[in-house]
Short mmCIF file of C-alpha atoms and ligand atoms in Angstrom, two decimals:
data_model
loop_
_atom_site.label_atom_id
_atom_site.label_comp_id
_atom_site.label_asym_id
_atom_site.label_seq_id
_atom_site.Cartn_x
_atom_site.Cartn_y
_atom_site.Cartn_z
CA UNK A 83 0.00 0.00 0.00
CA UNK A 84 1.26 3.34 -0.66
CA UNK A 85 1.20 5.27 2.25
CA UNK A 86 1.87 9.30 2.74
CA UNK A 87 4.43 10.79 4.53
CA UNK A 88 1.88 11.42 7.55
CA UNK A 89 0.72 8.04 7.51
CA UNK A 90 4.30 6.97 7.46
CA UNK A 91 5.70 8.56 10.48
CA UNK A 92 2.44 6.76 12.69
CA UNK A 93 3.66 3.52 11.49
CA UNK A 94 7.14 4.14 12.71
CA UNK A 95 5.47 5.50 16.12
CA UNK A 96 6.30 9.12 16.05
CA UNK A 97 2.97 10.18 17.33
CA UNK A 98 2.78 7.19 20.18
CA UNK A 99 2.67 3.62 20.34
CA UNK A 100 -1.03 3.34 20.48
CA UNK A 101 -1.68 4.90 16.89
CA UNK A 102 1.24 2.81 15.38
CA UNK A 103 0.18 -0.18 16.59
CA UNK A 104 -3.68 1.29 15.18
CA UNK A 105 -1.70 1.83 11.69
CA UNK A 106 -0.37 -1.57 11.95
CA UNK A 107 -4.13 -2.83 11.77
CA UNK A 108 -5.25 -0.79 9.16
CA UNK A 109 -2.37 -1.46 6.74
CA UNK A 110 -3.05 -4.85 7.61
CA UNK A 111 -6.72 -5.17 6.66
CA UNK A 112 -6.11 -3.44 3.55
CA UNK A 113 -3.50 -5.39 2.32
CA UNK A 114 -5.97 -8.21 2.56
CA UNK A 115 -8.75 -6.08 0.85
CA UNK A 116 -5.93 -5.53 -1.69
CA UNK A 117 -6.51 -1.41 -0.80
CA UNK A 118 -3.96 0.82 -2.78
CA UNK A 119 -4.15 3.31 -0.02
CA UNK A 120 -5.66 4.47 2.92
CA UNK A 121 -7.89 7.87 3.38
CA UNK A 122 -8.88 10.17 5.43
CA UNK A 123 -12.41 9.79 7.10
CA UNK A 124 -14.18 12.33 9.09
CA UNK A 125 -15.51 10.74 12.13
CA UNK A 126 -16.21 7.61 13.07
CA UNK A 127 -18.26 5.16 15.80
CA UNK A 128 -16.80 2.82 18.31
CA UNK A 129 -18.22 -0.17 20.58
CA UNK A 130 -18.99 0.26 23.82
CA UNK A 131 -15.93 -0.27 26.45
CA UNK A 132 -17.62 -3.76 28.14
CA UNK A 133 -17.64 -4.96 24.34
CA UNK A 134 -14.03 -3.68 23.79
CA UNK A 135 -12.69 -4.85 27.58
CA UNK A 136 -15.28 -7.52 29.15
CA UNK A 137 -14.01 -10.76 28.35
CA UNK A 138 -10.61 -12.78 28.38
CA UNK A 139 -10.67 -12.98 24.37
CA UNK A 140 -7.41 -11.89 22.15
CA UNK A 141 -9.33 -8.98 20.08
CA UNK A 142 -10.42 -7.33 23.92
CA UNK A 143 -6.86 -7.94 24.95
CA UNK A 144 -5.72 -6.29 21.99
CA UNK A 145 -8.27 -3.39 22.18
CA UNK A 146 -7.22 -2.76 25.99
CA UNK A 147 -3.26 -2.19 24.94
CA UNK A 148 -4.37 -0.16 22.25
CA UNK A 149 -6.39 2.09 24.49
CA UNK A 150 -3.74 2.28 27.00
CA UNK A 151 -0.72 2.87 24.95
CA UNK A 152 -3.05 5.62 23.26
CA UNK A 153 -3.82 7.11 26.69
CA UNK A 154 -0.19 6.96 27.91
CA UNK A 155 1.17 8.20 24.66
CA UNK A 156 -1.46 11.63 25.29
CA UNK A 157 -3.41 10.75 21.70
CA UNK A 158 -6.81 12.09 21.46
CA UNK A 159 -8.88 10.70 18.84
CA UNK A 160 -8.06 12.11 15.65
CA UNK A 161 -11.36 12.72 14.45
CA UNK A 162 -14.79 13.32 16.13
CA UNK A 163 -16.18 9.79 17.39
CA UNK A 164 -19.17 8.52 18.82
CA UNK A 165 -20.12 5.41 20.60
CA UNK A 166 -22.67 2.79 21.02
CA UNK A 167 -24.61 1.89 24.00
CA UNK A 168 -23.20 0.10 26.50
CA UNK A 169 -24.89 -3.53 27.54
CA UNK A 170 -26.22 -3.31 30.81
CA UNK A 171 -26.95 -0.64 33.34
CA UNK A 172 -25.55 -1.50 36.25
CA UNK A 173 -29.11 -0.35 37.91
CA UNK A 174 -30.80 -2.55 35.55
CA UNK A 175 -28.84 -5.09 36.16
CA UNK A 176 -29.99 -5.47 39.87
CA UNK A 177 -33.29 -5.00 39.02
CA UNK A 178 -33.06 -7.95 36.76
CA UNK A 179 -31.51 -10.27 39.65
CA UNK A 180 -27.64 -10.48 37.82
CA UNK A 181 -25.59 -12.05 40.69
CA UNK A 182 -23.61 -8.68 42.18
CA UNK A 183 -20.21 -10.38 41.94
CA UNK A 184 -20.77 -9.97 38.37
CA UNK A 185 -22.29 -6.62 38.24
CA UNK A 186 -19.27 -5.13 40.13
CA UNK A 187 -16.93 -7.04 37.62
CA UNK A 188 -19.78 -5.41 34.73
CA UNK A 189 -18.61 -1.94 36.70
CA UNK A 190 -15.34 -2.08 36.98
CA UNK A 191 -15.12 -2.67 33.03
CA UNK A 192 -17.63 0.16 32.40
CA UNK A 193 -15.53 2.84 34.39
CA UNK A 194 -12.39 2.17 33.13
CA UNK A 195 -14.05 2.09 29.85
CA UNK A 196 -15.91 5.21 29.96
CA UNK A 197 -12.82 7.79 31.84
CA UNK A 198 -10.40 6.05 29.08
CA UNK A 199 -12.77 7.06 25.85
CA UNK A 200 -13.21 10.32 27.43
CA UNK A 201 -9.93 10.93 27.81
CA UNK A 202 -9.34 10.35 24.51
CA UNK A 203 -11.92 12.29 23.84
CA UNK A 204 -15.19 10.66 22.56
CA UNK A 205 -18.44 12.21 21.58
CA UNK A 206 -19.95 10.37 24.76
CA UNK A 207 -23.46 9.68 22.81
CA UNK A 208 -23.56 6.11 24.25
CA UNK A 209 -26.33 5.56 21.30
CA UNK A 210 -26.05 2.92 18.26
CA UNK A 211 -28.22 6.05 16.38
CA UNK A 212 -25.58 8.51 16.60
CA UNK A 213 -27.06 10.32 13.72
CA UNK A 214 -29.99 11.87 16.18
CA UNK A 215 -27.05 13.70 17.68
CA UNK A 216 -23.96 13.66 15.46
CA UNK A 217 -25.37 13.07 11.39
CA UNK A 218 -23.20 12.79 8.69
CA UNK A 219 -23.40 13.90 4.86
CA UNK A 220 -23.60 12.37 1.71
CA UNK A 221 -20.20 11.40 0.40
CA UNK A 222 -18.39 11.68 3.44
CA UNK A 223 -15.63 8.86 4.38
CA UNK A 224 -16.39 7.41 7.55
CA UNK A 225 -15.39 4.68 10.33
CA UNK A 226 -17.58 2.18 12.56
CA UNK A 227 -18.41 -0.73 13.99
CA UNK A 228 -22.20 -0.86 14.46
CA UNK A 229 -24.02 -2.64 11.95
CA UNK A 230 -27.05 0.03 12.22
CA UNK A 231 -25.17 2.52 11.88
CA UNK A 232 -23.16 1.53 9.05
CA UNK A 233 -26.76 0.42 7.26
CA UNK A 234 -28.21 3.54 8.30
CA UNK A 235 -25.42 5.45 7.13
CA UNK A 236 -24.42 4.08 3.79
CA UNK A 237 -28.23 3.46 3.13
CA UNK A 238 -30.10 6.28 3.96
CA UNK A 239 -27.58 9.16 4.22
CA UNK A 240 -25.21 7.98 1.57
CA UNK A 241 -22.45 8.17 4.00
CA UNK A 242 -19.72 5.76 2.68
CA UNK A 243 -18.64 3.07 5.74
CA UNK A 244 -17.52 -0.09 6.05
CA UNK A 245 -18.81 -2.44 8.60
CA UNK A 246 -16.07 -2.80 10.92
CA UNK A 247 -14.94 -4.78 13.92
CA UNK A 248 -14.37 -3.08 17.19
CA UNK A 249 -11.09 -2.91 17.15
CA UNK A 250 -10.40 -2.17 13.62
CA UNK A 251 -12.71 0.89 14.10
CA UNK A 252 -11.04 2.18 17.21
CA UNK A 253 -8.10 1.84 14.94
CA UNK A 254 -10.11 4.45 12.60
CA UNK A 255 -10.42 6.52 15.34
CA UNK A 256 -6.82 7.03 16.52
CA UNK A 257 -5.53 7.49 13.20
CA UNK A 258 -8.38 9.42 11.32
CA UNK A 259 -7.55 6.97 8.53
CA UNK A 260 -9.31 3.72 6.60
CA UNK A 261 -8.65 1.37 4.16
CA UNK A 262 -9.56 1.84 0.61
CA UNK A 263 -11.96 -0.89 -0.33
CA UNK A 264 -15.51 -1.63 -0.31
CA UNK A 265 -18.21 0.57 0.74
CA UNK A 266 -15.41 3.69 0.06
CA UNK A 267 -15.25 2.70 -3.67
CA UNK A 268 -18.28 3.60 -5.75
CA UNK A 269 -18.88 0.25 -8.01
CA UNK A 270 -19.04 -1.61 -4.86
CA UNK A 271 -21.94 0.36 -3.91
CA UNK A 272 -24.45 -0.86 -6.35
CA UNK A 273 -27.34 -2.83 -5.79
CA UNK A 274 -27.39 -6.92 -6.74
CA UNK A 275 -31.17 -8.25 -5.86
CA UNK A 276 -34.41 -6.58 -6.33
CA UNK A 277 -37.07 -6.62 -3.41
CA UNK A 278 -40.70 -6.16 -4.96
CA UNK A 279 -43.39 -6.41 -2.93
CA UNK A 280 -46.60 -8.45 -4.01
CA UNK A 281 -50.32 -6.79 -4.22
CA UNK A 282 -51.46 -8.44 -1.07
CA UNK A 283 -49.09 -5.31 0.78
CA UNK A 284 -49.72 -2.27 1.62
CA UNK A 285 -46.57 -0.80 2.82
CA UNK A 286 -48.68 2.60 3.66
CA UNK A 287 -50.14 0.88 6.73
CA UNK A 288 -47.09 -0.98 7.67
CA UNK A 289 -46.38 -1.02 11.14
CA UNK A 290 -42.41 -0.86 12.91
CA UNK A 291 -42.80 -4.52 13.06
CA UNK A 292 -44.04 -4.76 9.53
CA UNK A 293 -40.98 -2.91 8.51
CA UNK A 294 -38.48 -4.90 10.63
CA UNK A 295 -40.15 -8.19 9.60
CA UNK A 296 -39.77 -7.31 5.44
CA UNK A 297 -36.05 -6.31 6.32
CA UNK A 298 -35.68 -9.41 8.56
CA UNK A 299 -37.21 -12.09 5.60
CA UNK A 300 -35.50 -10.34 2.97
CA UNK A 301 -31.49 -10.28 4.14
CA UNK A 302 -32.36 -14.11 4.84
CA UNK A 303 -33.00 -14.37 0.80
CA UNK A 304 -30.33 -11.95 -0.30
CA UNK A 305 -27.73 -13.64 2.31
CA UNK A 306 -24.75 -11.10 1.11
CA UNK A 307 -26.33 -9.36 -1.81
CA UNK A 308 -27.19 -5.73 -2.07
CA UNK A 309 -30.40 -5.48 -2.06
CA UNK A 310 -32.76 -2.95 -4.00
CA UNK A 311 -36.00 -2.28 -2.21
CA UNK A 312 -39.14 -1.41 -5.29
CA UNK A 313 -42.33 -0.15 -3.71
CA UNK A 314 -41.76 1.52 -0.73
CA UNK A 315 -43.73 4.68 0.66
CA UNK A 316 -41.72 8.06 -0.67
CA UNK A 317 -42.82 9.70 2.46
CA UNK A 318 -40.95 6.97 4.85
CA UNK A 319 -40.05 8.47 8.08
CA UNK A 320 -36.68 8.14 9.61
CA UNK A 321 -38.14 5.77 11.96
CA UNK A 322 -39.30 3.87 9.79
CA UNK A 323 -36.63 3.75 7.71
CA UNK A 324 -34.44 2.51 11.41
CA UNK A 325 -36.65 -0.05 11.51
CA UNK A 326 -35.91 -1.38 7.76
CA UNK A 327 -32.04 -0.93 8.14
CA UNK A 328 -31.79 -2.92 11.69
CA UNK A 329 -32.98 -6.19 11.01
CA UNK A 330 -30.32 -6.60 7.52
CA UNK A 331 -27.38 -6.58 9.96
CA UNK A 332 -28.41 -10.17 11.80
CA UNK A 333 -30.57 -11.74 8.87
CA UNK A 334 -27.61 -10.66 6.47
CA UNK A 335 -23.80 -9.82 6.26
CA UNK A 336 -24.19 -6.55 4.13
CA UNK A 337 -23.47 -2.97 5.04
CA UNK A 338 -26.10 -1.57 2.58
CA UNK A 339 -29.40 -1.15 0.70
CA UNK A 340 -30.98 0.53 -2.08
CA UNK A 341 -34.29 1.85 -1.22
CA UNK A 342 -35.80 3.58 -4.93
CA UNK A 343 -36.44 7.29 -4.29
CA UNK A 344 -34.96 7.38 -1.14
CA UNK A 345 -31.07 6.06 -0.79
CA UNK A 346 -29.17 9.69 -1.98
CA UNK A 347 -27.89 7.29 -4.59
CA UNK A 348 -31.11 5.36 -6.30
CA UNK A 349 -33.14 7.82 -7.52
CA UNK A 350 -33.66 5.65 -10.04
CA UNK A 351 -33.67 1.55 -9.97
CA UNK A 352 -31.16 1.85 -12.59
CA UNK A 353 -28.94 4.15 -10.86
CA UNK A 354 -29.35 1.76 -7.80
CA UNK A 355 -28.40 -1.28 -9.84
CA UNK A 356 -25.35 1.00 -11.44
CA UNK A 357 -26.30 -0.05 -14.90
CA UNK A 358 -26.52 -3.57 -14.67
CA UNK A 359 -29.18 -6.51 -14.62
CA UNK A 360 -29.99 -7.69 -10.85
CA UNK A 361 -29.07 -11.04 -9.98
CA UNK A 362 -31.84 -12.13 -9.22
CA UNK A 363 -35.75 -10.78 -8.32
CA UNK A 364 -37.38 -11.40 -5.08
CA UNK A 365 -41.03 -11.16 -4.40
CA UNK A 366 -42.03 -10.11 -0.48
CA UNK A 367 -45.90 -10.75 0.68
CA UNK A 368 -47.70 -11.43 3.27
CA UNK A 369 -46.84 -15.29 3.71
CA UNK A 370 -43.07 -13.85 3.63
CA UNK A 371 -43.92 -11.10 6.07
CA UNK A 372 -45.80 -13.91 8.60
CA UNK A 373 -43.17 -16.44 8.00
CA UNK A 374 -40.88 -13.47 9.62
CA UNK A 375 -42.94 -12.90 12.32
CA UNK A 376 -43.58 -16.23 12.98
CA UNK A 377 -39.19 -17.23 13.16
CA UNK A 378 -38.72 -14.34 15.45
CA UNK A 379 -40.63 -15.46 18.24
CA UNK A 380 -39.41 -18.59 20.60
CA UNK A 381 -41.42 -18.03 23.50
CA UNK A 382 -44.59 -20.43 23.84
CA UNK A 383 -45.34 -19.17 27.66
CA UNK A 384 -47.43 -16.57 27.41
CA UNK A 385 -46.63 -15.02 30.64
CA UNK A 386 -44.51 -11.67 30.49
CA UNK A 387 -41.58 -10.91 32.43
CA UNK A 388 -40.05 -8.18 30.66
CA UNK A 389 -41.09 -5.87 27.86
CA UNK A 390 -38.52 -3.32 26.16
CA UNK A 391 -38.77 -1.31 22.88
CA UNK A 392 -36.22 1.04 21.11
CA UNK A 393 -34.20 -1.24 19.45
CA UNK A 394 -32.70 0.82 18.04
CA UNK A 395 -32.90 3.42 20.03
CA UNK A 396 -36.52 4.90 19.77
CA UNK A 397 -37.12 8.37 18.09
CA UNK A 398 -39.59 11.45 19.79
CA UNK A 399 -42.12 10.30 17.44
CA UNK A 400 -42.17 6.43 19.24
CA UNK A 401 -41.80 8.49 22.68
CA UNK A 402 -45.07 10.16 21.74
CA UNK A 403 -46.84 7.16 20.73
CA UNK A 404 -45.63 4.71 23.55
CA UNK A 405 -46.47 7.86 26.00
CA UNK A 406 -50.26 7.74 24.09
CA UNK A 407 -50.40 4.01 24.33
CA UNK A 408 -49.47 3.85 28.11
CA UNK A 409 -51.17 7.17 29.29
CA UNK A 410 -53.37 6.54 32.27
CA UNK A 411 -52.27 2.97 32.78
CA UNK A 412 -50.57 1.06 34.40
CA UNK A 413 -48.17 -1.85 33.56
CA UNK A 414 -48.09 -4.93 35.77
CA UNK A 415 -46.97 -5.21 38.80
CA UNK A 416 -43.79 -7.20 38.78
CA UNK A 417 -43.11 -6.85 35.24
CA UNK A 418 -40.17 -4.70 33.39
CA UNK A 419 -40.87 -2.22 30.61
CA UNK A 420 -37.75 -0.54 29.82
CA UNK A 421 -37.82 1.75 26.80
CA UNK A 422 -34.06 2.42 25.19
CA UNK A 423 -33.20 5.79 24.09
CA UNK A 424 -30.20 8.48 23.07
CA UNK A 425 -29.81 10.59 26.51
CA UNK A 426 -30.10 13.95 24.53
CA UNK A 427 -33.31 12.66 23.52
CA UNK A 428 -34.52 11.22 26.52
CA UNK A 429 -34.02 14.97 27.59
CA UNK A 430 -36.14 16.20 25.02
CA UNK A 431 -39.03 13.95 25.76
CA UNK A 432 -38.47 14.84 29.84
CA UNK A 433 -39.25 18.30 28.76
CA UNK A 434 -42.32 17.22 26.56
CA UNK A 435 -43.80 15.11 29.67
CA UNK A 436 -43.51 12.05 27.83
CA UNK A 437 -40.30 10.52 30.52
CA UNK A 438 -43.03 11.18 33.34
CA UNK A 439 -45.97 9.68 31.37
CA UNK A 440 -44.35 6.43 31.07
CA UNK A 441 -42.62 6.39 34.49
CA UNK A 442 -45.87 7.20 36.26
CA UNK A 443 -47.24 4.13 34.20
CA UNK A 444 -44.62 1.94 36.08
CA UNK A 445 -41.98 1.95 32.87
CA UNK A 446 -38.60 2.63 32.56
CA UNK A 447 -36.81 5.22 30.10
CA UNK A 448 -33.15 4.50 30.11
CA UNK A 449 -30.30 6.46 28.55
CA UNK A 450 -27.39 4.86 26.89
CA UNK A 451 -28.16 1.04 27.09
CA UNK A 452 -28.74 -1.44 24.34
CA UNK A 453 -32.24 -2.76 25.11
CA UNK A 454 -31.31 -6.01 24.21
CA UNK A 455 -28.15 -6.20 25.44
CA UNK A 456 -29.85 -6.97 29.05
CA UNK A 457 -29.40 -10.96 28.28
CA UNK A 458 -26.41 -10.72 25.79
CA UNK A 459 -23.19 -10.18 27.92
CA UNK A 460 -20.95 -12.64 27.49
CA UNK A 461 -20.45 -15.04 30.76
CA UNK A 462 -23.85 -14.33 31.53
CA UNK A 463 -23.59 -16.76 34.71
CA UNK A 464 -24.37 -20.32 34.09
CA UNK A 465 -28.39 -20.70 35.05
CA UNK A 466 -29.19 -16.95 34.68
CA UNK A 467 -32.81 -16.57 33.57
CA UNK A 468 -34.61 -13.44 32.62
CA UNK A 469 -37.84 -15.43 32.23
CA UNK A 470 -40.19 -14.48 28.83
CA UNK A 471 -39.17 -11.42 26.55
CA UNK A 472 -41.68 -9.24 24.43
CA UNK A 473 -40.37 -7.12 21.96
CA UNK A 474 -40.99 -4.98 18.85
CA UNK A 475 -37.40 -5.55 17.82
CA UNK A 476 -36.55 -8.18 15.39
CA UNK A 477 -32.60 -7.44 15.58
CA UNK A 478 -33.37 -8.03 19.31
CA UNK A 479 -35.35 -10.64 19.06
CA UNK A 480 -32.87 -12.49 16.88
CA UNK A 481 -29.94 -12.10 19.78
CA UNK A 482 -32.56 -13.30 21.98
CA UNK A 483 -33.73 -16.18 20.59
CA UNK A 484 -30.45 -17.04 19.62
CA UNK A 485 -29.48 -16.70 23.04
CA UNK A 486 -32.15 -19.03 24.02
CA UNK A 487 -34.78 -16.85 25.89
CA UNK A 488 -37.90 -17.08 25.12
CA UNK A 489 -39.10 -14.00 23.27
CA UNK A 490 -42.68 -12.62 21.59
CA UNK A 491 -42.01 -10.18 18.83
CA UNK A 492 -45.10 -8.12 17.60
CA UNK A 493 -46.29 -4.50 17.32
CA UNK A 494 -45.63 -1.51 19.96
CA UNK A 495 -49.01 -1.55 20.50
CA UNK A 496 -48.85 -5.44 21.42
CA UNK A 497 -46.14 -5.27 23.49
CA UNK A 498 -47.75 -2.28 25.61
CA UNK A 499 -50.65 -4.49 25.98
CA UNK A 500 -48.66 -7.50 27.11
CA UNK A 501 -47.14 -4.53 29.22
CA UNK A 502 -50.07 -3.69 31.08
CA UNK A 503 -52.00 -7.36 30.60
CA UNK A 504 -48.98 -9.57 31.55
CA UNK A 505 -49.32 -11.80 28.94
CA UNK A 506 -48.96 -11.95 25.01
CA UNK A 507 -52.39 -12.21 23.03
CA UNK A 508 -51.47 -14.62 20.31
CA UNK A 509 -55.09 -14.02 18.62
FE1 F3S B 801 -29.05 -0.76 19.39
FE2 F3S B 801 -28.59 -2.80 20.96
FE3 F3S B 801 -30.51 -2.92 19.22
S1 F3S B 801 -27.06 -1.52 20.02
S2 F3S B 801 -29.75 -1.71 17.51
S3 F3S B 801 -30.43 -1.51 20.97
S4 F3S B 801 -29.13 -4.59 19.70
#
């Protein structure tokens, strides 16, 4: 690779240890990617510090040095970086029943995790929808490691960003620098598969769950394709358009999708195909859409234990409707309702009343945490149950079922029902 003059003296450690062993990395994947060069980005997102530190592995190892040898070596961050949610509040955590012995281990991680990112100096937006806070333009070169936000980035804002591992974009961030290869290179941007959807739709009425159960079924059929999306609503909202991007990054390996009329860079399915004939055409309907809905649930006990939305991270417009839904009521006694948002947001929707709606209703509005992270962590101890799981999510419900809880996915409104009611209505 050739490599400027700049880019040089961080691989022979003028400017620290911890950005020339970050060089190393970079130089390394894009020697594999067969990059010519690397180039400059302009900001980029970074896992959460229990994701980067929390377990024994070689990559958190690695990630750990890196950090320190940054801090000791005085590096800040060479361009402005934000970062995802962490997994579990420590708060939560009780309330769930986690053994402490492992939420002080959770604690220690998180606080050397946190004062080392800020003293490097991250954007501390503790969100995986940094673009609320921190959005991006069209064309710009960017780092991260979230596979929402590199969906949502490349997909809807035309941002150009490689999905990333944690430590590779770390790397990003010390150096202000990335490899030269796929999403970064136009004619690698280009659709592959159509999506159309069959009469018996009607994506106008589609609900959050609708959306996330389309995007769900159709990264299963596209596996690592680019896929084209024909049909959808012009007017999509940004939430809506969260809910299509999540879902590709568990049912699929791709960091992209062409929506027609709305990705900056398909106005036209022609321009979102680059020119070419798709591979193939797939045809989404209902059975499709039920078959999703249908995989993402494992839970046959219809008895609720724990209810959370905003994944990801809700918007004020789901604030205003889960504040409608729950206004007046009350959720059941016992049971956890735990709604995940951005804290600059959360502020927002204190000021609007919505924060003391839902609280008064019994739920939770928490800052900063992945909602479904609760049941992820690795070394979750050996026995640990969080009993039945209902959620609008289908990313989530994916980890989860994966993860073997037992999990309803369906509609916000179902899930405030099972909220209130204790149990999910199949009928
Ligand atoms: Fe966000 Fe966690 Fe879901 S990072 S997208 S809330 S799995």
């Amino acid at each position: 690779m050739k490599l400027t003059i700049d880019e040089e003296r961080m691989l022979a450690g003028e400017l620290g240890p911890g950005v020339q062993r970050a060089m190393g990395l970079l130089i390394a994947v894009g020697e594999a990617y067969e990059a010519e060069k690397l180039i400059d980005i302009s900001s980029s997102h970074i896992l959460a510090p229990e994701m980067q530190f929390w377990n024994t592995g070689q990559l958190s190892r690695w990630a750990r040095e890196l950090v320190a040898e940054s801090v000791e070596g005085a590096t800040h961050f060479r361009v402005p970086v934000t970062i995802n949610p962490i997994f579990l509040e420590p708060k939560i955590a009780e309330r769930l029943g986690y053994p402490q012995g492992y939420i002080e281990e959770m604690q220690q991680s998180l606080a050397y995790g946190r004062e080392t990112y800020a003293r490097l100096g991250v954007i501390p937006t503790y969100t995986c929808c940094p673009f609320y806070i921190y959005p991006l333009r069209q064309g710009e070169h960017s780092g991260g490691a979230e596979s929402l936000v590199v969906l949502f980035n490349n997909s809807v804002l035309g941002v150009r960003v490689n999905r990333e591992s944690g430590p590779t974009a770390l790397a990003t961030a010390l150096t202000g620098k990335t490899p030269l290869y796929g999403m970064h290179l136009t004619e690698n941007r280009h659709g592959q598969v159509i999506i159309e959807l069959k009469d018996d739709l009607d994506p106008g009425a589609f609900t959050y769950a609708d959306y996330n159960a389309l995007s769900y079924q159709a990264g299963k059929m596209v596996v690592d394709k680019i896929p084209v999306f024909l049909g959808l609503p012009q007017n999509i909202s940004i939430t809506q358009l969260k809910y299509l991007s999540a879902p590709l990054g568990v049912s699929a390996g791709i960091p992209m999708f062409h929506a027609v009329g709305i990705t900056p860079e398909a106005p036209t399915v022609e321009a979102a195909l680059g020119g070419k004939n798709p591979e193939m055409t797939i045809a989404v309907g209902k059975k499709e859409i039920n078959k999703a809905f249908e995989e993402l649930c494992s839970a046959t006990d219809p008895r609720i234990d724990y209810v959370f939305l905003g994944c990801p991270h809700v918007t004020i417009t789901e604030m205003k409707e889960i504040a409608s839904l729950l206004q007046g009521k009350r959720i059941k006694s016992n049971l956890i309702l735990i709604i995940g948002i951005a804290e600059p947001l959360r502020l927002l929707a204190q000021k609007m009343g919505l924060v003391d709606i839902i609280q008064d209703s019994g739920g939770m509005v928490v800052s900063g945490m992945c909602s479904a992270g609760s049941f992820l962590r690795r070394g979750v101890p050996e026995g640990f149950k969080v009993g039945v799981v209902a959620t609008n999510a289908a990313k989530a419900a994916h980890y989860l079922k994966a993860g073997g809880v037992q999990v309803w996915f369906g509609t916000m409104q179902k899930c405030i029902n099972a909220a209130i009611k204790g149990k999910w209505e199949t009928a």
